[in-house]
PDB file of C-alpha atoms and ligand atoms in Angstrom:
ATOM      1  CA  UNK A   1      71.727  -0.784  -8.723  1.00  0.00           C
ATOM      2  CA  UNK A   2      74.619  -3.486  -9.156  1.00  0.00           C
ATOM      3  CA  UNK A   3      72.617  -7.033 -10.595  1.00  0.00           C
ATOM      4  CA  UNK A   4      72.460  -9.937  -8.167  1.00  0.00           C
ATOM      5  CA  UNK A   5      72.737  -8.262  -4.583  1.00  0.00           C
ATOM      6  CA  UNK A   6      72.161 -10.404  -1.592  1.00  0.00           C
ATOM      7  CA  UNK A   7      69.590  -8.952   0.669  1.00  0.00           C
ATOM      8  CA  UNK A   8      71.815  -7.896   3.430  1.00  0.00           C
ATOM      9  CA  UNK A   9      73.705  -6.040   0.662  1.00  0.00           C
ATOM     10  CA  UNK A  10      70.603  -4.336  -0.833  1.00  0.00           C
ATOM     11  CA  UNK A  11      69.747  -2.997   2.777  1.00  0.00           C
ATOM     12  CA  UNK A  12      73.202  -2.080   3.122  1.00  0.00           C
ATOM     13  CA  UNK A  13      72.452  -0.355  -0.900  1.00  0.00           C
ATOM     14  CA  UNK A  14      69.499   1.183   0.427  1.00  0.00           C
ATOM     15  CA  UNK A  15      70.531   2.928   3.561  1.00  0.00           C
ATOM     16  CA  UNK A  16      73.725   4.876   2.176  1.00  0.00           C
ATOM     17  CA  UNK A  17      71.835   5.860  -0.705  1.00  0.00           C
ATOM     18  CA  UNK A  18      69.725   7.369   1.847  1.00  0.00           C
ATOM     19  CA  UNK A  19      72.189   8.950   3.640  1.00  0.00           C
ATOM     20  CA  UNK A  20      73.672  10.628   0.505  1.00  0.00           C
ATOM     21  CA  UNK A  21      70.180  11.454  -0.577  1.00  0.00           C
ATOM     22  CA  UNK A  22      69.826  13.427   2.856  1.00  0.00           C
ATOM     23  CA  UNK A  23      73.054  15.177   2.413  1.00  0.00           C
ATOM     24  CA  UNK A  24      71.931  16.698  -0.694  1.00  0.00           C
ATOM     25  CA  UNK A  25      68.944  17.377   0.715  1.00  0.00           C
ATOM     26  CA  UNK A  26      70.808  19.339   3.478  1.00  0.00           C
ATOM     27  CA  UNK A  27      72.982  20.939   1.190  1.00  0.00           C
ATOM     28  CA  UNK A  28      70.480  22.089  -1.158  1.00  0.00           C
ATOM     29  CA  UNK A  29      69.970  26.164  -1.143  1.00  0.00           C
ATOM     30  CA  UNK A  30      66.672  27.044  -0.693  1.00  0.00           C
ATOM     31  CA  UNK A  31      66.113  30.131  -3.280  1.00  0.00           C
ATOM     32  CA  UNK A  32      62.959  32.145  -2.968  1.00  0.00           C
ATOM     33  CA  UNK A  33      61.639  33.516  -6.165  1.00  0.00           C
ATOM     34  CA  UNK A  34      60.140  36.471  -7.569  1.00  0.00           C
ATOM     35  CA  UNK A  35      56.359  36.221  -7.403  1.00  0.00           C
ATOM     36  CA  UNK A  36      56.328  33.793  -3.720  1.00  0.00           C
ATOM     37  CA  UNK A  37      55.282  34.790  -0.424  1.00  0.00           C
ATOM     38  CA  UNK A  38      58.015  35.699   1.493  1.00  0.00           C
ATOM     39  CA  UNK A  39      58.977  32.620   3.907  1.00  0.00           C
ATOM     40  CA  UNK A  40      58.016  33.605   7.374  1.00  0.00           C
ATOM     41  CA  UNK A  41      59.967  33.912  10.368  1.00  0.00           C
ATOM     42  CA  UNK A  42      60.571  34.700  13.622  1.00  0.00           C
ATOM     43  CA  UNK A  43      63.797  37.112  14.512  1.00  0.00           C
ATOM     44  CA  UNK A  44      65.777  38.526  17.448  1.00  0.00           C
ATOM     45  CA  UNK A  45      66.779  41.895  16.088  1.00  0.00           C
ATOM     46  CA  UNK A  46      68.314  45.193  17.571  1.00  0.00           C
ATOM     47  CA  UNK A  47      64.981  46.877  17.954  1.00  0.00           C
ATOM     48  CA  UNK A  48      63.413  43.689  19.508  1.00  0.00           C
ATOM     49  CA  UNK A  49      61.094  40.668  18.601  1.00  0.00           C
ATOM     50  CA  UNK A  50      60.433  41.024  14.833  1.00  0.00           C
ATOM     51  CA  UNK A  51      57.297  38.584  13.067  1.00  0.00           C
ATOM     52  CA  UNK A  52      58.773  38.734   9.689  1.00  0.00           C
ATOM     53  CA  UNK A  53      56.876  39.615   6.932  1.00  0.00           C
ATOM     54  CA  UNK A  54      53.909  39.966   9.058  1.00  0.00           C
ATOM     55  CA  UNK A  55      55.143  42.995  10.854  1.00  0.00           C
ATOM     56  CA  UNK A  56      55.567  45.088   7.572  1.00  0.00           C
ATOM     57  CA  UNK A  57      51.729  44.383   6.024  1.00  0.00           C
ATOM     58  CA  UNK A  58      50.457  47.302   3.841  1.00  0.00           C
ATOM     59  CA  UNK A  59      54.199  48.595   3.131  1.00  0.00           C
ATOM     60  CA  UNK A  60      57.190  47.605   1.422  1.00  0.00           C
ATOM     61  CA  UNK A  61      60.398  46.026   3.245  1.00  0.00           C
ATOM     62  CA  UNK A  62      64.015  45.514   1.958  1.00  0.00           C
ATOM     63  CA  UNK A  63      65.605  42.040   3.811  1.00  0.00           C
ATOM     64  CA  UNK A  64      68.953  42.210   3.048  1.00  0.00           C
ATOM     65  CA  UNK A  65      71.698  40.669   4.275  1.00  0.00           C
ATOM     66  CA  UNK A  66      75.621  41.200   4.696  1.00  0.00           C
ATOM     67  CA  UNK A  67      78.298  38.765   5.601  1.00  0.00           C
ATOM     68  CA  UNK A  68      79.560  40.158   9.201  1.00  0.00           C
ATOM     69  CA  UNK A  69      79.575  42.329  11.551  1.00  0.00           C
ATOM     70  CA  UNK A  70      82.899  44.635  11.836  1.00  0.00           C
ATOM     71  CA  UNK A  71      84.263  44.253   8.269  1.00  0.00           C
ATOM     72  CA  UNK A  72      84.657  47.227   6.128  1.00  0.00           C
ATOM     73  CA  UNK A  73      82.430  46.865   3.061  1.00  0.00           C
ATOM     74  CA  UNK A  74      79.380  46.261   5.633  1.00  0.00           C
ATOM     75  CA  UNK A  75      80.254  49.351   7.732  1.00  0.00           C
ATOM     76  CA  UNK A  76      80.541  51.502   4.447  1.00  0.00           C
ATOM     77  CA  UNK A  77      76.963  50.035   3.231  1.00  0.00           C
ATOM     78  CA  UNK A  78      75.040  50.174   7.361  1.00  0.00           C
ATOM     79  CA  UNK A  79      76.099  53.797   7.029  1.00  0.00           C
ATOM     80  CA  UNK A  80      75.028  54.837   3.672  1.00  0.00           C
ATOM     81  CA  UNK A  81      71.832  52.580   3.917  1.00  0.00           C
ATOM     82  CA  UNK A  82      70.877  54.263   7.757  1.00  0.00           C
ATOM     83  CA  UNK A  83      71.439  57.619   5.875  1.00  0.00           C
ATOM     84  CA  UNK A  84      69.213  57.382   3.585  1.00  0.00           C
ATOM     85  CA  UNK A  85      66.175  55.239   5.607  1.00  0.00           C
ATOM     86  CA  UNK A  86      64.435  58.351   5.706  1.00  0.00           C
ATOM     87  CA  UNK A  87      64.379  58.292   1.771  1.00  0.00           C
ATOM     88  CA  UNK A  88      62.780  55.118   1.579  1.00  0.00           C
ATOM     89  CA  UNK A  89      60.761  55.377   4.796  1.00  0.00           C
ATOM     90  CA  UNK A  90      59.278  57.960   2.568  1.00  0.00           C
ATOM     91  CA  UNK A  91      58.523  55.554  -0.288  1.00  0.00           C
ATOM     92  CA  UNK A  92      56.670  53.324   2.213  1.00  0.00           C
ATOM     93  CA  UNK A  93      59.614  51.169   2.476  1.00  0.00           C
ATOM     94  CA  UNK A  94      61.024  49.886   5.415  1.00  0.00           C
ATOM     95  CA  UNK A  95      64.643  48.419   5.834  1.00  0.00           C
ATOM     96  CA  UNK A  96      65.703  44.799   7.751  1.00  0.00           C
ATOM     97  CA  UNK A  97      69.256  43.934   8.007  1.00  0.00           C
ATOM     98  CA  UNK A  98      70.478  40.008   8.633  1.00  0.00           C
ATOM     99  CA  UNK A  99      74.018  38.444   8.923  1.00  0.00           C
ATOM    100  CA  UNK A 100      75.578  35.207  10.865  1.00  0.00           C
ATOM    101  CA  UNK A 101      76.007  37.426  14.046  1.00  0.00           C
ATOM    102  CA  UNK A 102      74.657  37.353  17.497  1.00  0.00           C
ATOM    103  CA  UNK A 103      73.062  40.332  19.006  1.00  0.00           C
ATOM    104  CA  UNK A 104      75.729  41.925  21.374  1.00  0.00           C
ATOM    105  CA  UNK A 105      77.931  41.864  18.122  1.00  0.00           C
ATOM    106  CA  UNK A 106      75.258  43.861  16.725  1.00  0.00           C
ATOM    107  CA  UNK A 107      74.940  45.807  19.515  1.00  0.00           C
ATOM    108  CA  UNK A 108      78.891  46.522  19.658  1.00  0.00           C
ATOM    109  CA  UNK A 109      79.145  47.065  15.729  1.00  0.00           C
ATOM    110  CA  UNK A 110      76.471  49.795  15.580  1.00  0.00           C
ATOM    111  CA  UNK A 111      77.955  51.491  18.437  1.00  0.00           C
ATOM    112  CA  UNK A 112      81.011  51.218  17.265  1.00  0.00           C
ATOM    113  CA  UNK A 113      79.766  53.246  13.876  1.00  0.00           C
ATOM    114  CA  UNK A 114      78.005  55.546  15.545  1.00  0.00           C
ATOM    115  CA  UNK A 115      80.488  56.498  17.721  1.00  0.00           C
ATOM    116  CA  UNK A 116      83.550  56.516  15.953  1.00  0.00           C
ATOM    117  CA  UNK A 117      83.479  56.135  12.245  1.00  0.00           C
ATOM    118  CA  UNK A 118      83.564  59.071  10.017  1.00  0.00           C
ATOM    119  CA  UNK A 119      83.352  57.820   6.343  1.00  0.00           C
ATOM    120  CA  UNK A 120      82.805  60.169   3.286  1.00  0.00           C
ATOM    121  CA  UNK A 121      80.517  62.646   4.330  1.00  0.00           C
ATOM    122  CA  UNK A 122      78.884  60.264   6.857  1.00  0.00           C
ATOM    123  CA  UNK A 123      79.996  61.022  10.710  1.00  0.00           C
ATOM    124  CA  UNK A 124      77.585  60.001  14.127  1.00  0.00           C
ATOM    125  CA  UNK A 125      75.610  57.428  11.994  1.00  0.00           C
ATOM    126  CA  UNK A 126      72.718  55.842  14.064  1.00  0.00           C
ATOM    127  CA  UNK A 127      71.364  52.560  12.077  1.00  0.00           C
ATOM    128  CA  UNK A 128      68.020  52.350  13.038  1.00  0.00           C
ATOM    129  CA  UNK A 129      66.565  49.878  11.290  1.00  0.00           C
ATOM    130  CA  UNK A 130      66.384  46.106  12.589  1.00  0.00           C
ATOM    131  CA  UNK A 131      69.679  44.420  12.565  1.00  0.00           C
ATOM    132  CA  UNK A 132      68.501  40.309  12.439  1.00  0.00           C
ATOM    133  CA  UNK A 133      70.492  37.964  14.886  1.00  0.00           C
ATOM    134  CA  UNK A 134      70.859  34.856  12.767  1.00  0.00           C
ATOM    135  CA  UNK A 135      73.294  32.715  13.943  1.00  0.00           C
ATOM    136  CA  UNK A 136      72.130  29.264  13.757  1.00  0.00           C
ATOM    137  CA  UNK A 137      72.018  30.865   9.580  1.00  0.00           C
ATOM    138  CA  UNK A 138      68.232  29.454  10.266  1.00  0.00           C
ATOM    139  CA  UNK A 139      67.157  32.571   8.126  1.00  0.00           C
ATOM    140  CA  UNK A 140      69.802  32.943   5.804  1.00  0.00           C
ATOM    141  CA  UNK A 141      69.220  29.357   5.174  1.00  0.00           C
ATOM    142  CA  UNK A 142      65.784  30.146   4.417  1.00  0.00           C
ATOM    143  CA  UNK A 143      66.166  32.747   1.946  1.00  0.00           C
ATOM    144  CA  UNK A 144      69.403  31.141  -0.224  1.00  0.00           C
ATOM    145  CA  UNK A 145      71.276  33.577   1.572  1.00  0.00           C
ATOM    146  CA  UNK A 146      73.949  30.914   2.052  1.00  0.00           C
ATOM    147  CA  UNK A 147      75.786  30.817  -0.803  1.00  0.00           C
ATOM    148  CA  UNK A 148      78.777  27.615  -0.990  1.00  0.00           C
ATOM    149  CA  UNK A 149      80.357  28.119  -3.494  1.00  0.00           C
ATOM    150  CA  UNK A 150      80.618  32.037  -2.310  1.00  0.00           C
ATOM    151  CA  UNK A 151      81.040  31.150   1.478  1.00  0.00           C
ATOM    152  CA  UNK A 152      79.618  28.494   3.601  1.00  0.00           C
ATOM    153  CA  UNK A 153      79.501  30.432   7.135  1.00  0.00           C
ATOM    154  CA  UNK A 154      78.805  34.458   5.791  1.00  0.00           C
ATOM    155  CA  UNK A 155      75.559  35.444   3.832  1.00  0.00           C
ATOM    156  CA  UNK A 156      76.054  36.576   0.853  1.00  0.00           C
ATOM    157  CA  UNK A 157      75.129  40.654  -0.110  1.00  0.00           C
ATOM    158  CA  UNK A 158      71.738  39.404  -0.691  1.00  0.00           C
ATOM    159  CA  UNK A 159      68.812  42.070  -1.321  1.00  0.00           C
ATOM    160  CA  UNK A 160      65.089  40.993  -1.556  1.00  0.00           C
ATOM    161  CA  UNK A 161      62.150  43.488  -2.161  1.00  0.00           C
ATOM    162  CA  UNK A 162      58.615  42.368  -0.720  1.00  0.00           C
ATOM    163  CA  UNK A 163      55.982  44.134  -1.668  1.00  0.00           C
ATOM    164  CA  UNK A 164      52.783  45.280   0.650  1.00  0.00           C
ATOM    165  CA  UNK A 165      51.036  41.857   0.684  1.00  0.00           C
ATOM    166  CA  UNK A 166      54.156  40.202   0.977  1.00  0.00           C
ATOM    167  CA  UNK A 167      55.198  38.863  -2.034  1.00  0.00           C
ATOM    168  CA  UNK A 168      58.814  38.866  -3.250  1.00  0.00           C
ATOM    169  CA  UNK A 169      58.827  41.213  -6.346  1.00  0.00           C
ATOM    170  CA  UNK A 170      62.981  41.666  -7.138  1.00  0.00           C
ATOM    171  CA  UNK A 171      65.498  39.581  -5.707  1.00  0.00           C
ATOM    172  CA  UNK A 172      69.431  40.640  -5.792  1.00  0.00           C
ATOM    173  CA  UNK A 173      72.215  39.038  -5.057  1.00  0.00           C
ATOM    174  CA  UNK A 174      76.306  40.684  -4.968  1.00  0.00           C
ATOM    175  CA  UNK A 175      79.452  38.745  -4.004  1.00  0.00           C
ATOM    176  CA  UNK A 176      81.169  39.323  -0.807  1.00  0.00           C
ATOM    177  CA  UNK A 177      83.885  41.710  -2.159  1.00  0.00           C
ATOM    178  CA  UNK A 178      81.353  43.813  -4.156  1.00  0.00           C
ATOM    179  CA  UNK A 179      79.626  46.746  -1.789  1.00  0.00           C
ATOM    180  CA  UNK A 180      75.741  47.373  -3.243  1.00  0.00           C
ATOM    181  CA  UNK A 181      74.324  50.626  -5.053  1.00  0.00           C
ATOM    182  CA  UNK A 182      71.614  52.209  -2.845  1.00  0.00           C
ATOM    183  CA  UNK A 183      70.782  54.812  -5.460  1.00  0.00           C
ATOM    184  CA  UNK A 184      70.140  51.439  -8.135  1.00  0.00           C
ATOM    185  CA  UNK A 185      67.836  49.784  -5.401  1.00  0.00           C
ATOM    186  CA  UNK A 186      65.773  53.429  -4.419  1.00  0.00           C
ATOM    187  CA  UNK A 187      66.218  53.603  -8.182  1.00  0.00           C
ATOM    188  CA  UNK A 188      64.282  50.249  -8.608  1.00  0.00           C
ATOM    189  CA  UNK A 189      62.092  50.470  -6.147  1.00  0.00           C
ATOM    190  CA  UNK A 190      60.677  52.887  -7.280  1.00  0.00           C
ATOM    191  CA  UNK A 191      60.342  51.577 -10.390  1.00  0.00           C
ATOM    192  CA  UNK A 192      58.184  48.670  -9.221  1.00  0.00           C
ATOM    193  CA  UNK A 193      56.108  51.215  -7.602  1.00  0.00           C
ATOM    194  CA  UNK A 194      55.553  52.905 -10.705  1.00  0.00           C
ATOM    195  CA  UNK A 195      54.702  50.230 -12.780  1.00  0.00           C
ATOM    196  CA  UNK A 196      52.377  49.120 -10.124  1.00  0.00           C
ATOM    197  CA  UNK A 197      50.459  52.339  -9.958  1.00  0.00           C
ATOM    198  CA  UNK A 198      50.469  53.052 -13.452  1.00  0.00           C
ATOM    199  CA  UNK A 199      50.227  49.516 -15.692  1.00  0.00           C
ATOM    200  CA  UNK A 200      53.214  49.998 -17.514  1.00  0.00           C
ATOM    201  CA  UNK A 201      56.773  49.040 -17.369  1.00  0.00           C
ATOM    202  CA  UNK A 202      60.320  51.000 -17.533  1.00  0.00           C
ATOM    203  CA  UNK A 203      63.099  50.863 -20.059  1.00  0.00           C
ATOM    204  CA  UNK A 204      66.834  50.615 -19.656  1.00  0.00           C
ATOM    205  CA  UNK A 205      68.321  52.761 -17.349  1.00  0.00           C
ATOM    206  CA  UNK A 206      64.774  54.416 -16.170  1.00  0.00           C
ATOM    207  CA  UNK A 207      65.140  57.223 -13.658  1.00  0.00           C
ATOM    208  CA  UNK A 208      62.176  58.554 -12.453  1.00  0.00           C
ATOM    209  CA  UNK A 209      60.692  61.449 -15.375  1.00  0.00           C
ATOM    210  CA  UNK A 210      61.656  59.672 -18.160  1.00  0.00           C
ATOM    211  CA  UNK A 211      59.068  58.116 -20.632  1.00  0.00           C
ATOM    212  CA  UNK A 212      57.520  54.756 -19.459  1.00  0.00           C
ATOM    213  CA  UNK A 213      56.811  51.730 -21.619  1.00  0.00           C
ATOM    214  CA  UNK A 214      52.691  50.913 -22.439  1.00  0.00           C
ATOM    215  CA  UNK A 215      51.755  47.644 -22.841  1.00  0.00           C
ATOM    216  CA  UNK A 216      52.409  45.975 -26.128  1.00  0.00           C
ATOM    217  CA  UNK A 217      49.329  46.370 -28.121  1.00  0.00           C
ATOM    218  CA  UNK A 218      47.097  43.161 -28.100  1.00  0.00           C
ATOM    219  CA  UNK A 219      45.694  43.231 -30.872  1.00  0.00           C
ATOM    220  CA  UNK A 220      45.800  43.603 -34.912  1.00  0.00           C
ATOM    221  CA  UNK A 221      43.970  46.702 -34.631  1.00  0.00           C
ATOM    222  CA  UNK A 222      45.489  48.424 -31.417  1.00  0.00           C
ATOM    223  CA  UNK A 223      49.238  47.614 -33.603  1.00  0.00           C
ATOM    224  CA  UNK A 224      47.159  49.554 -36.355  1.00  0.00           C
ATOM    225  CA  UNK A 225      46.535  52.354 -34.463  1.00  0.00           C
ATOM    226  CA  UNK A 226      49.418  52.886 -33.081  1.00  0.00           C
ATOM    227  CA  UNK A 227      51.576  52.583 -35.891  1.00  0.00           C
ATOM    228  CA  UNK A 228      49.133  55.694 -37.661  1.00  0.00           C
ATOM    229  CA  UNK A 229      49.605  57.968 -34.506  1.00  0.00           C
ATOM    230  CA  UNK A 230      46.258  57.569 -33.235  1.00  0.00           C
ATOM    231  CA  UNK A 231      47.524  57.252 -29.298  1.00  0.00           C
ATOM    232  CA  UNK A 232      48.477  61.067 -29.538  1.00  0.00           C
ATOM    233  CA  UNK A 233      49.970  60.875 -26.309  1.00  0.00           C
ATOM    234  CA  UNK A 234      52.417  57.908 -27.389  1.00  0.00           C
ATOM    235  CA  UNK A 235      55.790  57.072 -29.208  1.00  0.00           C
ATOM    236  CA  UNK A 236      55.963  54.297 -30.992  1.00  0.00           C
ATOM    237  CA  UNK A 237      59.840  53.098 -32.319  1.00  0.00           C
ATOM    238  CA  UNK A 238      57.802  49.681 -33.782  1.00  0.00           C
ATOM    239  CA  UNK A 239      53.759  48.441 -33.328  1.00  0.00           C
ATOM    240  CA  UNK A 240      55.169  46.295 -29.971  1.00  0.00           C
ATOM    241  CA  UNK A 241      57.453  49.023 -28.602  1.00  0.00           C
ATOM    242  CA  UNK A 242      55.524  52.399 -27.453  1.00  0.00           C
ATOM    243  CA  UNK A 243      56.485  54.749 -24.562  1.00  0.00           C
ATOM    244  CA  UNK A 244      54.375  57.897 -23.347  1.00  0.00           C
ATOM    245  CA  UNK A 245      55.761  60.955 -20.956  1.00  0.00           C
ATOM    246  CA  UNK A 246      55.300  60.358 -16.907  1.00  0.00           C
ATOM    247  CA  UNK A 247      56.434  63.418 -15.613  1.00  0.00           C
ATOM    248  CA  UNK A 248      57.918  63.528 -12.183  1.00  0.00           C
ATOM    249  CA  UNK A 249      55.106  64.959 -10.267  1.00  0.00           C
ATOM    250  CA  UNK A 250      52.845  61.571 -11.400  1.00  0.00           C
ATOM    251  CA  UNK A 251      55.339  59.055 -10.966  1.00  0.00           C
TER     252      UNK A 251
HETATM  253  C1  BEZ B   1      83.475  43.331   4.143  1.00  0.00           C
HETATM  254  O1  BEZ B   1      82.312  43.617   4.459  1.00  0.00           O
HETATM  255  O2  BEZ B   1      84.367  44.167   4.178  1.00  0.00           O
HETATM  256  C2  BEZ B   1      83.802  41.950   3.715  1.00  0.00           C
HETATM  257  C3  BEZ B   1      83.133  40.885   4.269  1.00  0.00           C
HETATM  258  C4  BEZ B   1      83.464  39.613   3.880  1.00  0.00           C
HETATM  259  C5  BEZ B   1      84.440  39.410   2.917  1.00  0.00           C
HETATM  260  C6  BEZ B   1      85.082  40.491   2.338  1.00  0.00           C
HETATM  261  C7  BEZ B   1      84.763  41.774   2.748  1.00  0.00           C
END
């Protein structure tokens, strides 16, 4: 603060530091993280009133969002992601969808690709899944989907993965231009799964049947044992870096 301010000035100081203060406040992204509960909300969607995540306890749920209705990247992803919701339903996975739309664009848009898009080998595509109405961006908002520097009035190809108590486990985010890979997030999926189930981790490029990672040996003598073939069913490359077979049918 300047030296020697009068008090008018100081209140004057005071009150537009404020104000700027608020602005940034405003303007700050919220960001979710891996490992926190997954804000709450409630949601107008195209399958009705949706208590968000308490509607998907005891399973998984991808929230992902899209920047707008009737543009082409987003109608090539609705259709490949409502053709293979059975997949993941089968993983215990549900699917939510959210952009800075109202409903009866929604509404219109999924018609719309229903009826009259044929794309690849996709043709009479019915999404569904819940589409989230969000346009006061109250949500988007809420989960850094809002991205400035990206756009200021379309979410950004934002995918989060919650996990059955709902915590948020994997968090990815792709610019507007770039359409997602829904083999990479079955792919991790149900990797997380996996490493849940079984107390181990997954290498580079893991596809489910390959070896899985154990957990580095903690102590001296587990390092030992390793490193002398002991753990007959392991591979060890070093004493901290072991793998062991998961065949398909465990996974
Ligand atoms: C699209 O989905 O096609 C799209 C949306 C916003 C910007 C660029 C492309």
């Amino acid at each position: 603060m300047p030296e020697k301010l009068v008090a008018g000035e100081i209140i004057k100081y005071i009150n537009i530091t404020r104000t700027i203060m608020e602005n940034v406040v405003e303007n700050v992204v919220a960001m979710p993280r891996i490992g926190d509960k997954a804000p709450e909300f409630k949601a107008i969607t195209t399958q009705g009133n949706l208590d968000f995540p308490k509607a998907y306890e005891g399973k998984w749920v991808i929230l992902f969002s899209h920047p707008a209705d009737f543009t082409p990247v987003c109608t090539s992803e609705f259709m490949t992601f409502a053709k293979m919701e059975p997949e993941f339903n089968a993983l215990n996975c549900d699917l939510v969808g959210l952009s800075i739309d109202g409903l009866y664009s929604h509404i219109a848009w999924l018609r719309t690709i229903k009826e009259k898009i044929e794309y690849k080998d996709m043709k009479n595509i019915e999404v569904k899944f819940p589409l989230i109405e969000d346009i006061t961006m109250e949500i988007a908002k809420k989960y850094g989907m809002i991205q400035p520097g990206e756009s200021s009035t379309k979410a950004v190809r934002a995918v989060f993965f919650i996990d059955p108590k709902g915590i948020i486990r994997a968090i990815i985010y792709y610019p507007l231009s770039l359409g997602r890979n829904f083999d990479e997030l079955k792919r991790a999926l149900i990797a997380m799964q996996t490493a849940d189930k079984h107390e181990i981790a997954t290498p580079a490029d893991w596809r489910p049947g390959d070896a899985v990672i154990v957990p580095p040996a903690g102590s001296c003598g587990v390092a030992k044992d390793r490193m002398e073939g002991d753990e007959a069913d392991m591979k060890c490359y070093d004493w901290f870096f072991c793998t062991k077979e998961l065949p398909l049918d465990k996974v």
